PDB file of C-alpha atoms in Angstrom:
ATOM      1  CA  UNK O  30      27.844  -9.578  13.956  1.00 59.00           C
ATOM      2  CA  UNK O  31      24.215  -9.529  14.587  1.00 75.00           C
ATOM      3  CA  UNK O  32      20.344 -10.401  13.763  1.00 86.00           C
ATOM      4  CA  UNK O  33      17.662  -7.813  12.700  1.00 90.00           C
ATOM      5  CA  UNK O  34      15.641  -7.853  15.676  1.00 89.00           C
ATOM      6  CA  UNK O  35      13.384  -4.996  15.752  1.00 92.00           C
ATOM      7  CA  UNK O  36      11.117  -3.569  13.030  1.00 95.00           C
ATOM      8  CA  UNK O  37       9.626  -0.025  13.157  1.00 95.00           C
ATOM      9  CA  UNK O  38       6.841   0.569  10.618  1.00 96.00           C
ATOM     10  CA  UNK O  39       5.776   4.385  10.144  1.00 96.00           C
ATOM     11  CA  UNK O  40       2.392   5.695  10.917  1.00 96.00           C
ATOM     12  CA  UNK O  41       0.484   8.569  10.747  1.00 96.00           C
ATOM     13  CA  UNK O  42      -2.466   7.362  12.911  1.00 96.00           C
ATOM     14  CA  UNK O  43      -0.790   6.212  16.200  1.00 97.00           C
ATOM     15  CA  UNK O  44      -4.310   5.406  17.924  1.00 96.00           C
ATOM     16  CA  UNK O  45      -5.680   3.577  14.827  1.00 97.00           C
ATOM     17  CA  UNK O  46      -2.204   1.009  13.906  1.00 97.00           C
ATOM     18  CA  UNK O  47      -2.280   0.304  17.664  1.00 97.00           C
ATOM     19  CA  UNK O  48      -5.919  -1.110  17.098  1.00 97.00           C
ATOM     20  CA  UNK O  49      -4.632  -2.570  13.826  1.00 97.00           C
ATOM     21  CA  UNK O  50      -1.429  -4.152  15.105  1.00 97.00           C
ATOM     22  CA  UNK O  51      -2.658  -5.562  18.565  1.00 97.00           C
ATOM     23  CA  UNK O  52      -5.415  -7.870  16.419  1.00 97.00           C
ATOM     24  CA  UNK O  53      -3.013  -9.078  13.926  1.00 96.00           C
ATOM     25  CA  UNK O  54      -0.374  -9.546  16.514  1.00 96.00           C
ATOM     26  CA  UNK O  55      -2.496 -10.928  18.825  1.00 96.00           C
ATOM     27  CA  UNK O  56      -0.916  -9.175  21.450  1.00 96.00           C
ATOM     28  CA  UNK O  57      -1.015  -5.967  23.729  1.00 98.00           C
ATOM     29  CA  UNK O  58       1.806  -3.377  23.226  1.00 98.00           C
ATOM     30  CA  UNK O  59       4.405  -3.475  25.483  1.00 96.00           C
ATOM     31  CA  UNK O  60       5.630   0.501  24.941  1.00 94.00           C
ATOM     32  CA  UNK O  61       2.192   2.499  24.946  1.00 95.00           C
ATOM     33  CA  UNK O  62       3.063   6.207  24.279  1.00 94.00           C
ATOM     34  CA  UNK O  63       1.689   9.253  22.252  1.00 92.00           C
ATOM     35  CA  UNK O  64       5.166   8.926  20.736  1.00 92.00           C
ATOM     36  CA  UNK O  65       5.783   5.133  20.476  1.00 94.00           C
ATOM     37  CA  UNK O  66       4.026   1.933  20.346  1.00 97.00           C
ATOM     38  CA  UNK O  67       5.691  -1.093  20.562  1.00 96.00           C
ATOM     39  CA  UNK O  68       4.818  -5.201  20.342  1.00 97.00           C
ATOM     40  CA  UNK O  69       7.577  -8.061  21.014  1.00 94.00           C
ATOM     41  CA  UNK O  70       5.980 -11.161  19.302  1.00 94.00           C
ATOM     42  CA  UNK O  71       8.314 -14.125  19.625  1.00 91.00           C
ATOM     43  CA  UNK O  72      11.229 -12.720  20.562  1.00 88.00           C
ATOM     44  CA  UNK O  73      10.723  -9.951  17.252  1.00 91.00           C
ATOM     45  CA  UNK O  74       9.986  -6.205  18.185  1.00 94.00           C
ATOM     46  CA  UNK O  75       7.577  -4.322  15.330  1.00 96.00           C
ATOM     47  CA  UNK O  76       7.523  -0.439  16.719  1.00 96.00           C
ATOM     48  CA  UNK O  77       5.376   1.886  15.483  1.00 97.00           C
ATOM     49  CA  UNK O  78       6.621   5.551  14.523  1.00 95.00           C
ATOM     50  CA  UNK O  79       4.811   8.321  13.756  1.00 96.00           C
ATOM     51  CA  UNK O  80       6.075  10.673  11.207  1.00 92.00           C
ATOM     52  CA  UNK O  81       9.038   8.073  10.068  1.00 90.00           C
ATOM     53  CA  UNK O  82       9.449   8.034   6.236  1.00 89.00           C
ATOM     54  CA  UNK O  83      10.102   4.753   6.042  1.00 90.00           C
ATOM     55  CA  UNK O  84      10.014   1.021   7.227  1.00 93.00           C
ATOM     56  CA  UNK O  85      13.428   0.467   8.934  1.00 92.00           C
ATOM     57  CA  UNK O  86      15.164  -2.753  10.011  1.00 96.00           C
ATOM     58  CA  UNK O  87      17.572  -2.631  12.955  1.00 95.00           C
ATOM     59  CA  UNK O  88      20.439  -4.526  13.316  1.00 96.00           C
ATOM     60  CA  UNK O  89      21.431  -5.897  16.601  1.00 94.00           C
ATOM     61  CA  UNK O  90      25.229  -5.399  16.645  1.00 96.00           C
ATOM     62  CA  UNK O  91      27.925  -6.435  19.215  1.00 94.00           C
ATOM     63  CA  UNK O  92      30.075  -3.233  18.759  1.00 95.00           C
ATOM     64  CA  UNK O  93      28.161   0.173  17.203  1.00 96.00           C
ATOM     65  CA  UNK O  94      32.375   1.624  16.710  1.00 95.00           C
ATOM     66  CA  UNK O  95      32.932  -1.368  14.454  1.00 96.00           C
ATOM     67  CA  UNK O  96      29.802  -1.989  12.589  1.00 96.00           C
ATOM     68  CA  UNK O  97      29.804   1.781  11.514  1.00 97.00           C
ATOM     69  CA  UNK O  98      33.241   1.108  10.052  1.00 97.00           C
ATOM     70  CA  UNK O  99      32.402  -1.827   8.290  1.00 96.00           C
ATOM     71  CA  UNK O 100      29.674   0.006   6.497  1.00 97.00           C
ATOM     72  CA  UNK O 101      31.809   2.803   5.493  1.00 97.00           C
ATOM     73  CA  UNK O 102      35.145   0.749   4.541  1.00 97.00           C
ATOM     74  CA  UNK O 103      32.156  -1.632   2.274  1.00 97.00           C
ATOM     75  CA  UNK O 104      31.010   2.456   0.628  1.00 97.00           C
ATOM     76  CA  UNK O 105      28.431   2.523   2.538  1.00 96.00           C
ATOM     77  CA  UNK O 106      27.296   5.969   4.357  1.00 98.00           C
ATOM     78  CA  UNK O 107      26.217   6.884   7.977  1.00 98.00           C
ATOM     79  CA  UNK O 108      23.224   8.488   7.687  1.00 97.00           C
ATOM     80  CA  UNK O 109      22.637   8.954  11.508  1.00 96.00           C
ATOM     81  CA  UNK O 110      25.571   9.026  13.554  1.00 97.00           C
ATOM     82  CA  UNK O 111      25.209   6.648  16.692  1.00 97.00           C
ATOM     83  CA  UNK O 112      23.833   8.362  19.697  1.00 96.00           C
ATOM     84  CA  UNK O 113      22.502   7.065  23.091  1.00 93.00           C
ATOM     85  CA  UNK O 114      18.922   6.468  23.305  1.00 89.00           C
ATOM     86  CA  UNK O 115      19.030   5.765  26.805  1.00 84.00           C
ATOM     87  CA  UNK O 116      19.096   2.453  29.105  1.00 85.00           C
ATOM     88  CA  UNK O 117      22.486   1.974  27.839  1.00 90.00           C
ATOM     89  CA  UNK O 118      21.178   1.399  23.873  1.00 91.00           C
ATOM     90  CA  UNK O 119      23.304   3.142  21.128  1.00 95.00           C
ATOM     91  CA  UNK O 120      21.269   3.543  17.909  1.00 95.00           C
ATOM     92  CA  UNK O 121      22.434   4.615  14.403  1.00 97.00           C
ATOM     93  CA  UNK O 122      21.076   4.934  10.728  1.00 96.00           C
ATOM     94  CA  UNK O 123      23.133   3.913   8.210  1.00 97.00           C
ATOM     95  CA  UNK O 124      23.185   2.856   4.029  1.00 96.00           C
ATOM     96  CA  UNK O 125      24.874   0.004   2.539  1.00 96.00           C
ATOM     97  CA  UNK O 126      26.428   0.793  -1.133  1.00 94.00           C
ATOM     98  CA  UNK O 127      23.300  -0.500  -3.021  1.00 92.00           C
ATOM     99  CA  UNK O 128      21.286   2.219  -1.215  1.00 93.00           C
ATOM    100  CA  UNK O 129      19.705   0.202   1.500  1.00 94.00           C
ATOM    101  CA  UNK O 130      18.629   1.903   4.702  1.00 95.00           C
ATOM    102  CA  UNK O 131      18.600   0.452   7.861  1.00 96.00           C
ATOM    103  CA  UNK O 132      19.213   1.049  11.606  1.00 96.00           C
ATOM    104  CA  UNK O 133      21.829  -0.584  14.094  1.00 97.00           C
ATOM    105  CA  UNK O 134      21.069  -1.061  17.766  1.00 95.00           C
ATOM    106  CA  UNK O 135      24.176  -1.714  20.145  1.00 96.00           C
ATOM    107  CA  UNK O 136      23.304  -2.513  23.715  1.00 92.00           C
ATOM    108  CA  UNK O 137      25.599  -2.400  26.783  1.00 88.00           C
ATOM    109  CA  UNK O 138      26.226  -5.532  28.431  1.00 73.00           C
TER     110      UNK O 138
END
C-alpha cells in the first residue's frame, strides 16, 4: 500500500519551531510560509502546523478510493473526506478501529 512519509507536528509559535526545528534538523525549510513550514530530511518530511490538535502521520497510498475503503470495511472511520490539496495531491484524515488518527496522501502519477 504505502510508507508514512510525512510528519506534521502542531505549533502554536510558527516563528519560534522554525528556529527550533532548522537546528535539530540541521537543515533550512523547504516550505517557508506564515501558514506552513516544512523540512525534508532524508527523504522524511516533518511539517509544521499551526493550530493542529495533534501530531499526525501520513500515509503515502497508491489509490486514496481504495485505502479509504479498506479503513472503513477494517471499522475504521473517515474523519476527513479526501479532497485535493493541489499539485495533483489528494489528502484525507482517517481512524483505524483502535482509535488511531492519521492522514493519507495520494499523489497523481
Amino acid at each position: 500500500m504505502g510508507n508514512f512519509h510525512i510528519v506534521l507536528l502542531p505549533t502554536n509559535d510558527l516563528a519560534a519551531s522554525r528556529e527550533l526545528y532548522t537546528k535539530l534538523l540541521g537543515s533550512q525549510p523547504t516550505a517557508d510560509s506564515d501558514y506552513y513550514v516544512g523540512f525534508e530530511v532524508d527523504g522524511q518530511h516533518i511539517g509544521l502546523v499551526p493550530g493542529a490538535a495533534t501530531v499526525m502521520p501520513q500515509l503515502q497510498v497508491d489509490d486514496m478510493d481504495s485505502a479509504t475503503r479498506l479503513i472503513t470495511e477494517a471499522g475504521g472511520t473517515v474523519v476527513d473526506a479526501p479532497k485535493e490539496v493541489g499539485g495533483g495531491r489528494r489528502v484525507a484524515v482517517v481512524r483505524d478501529a483502535s482509535g488511531a488518527q492519521f492522514g493519507l496522501t495520494h499523489d497523481a502519477a
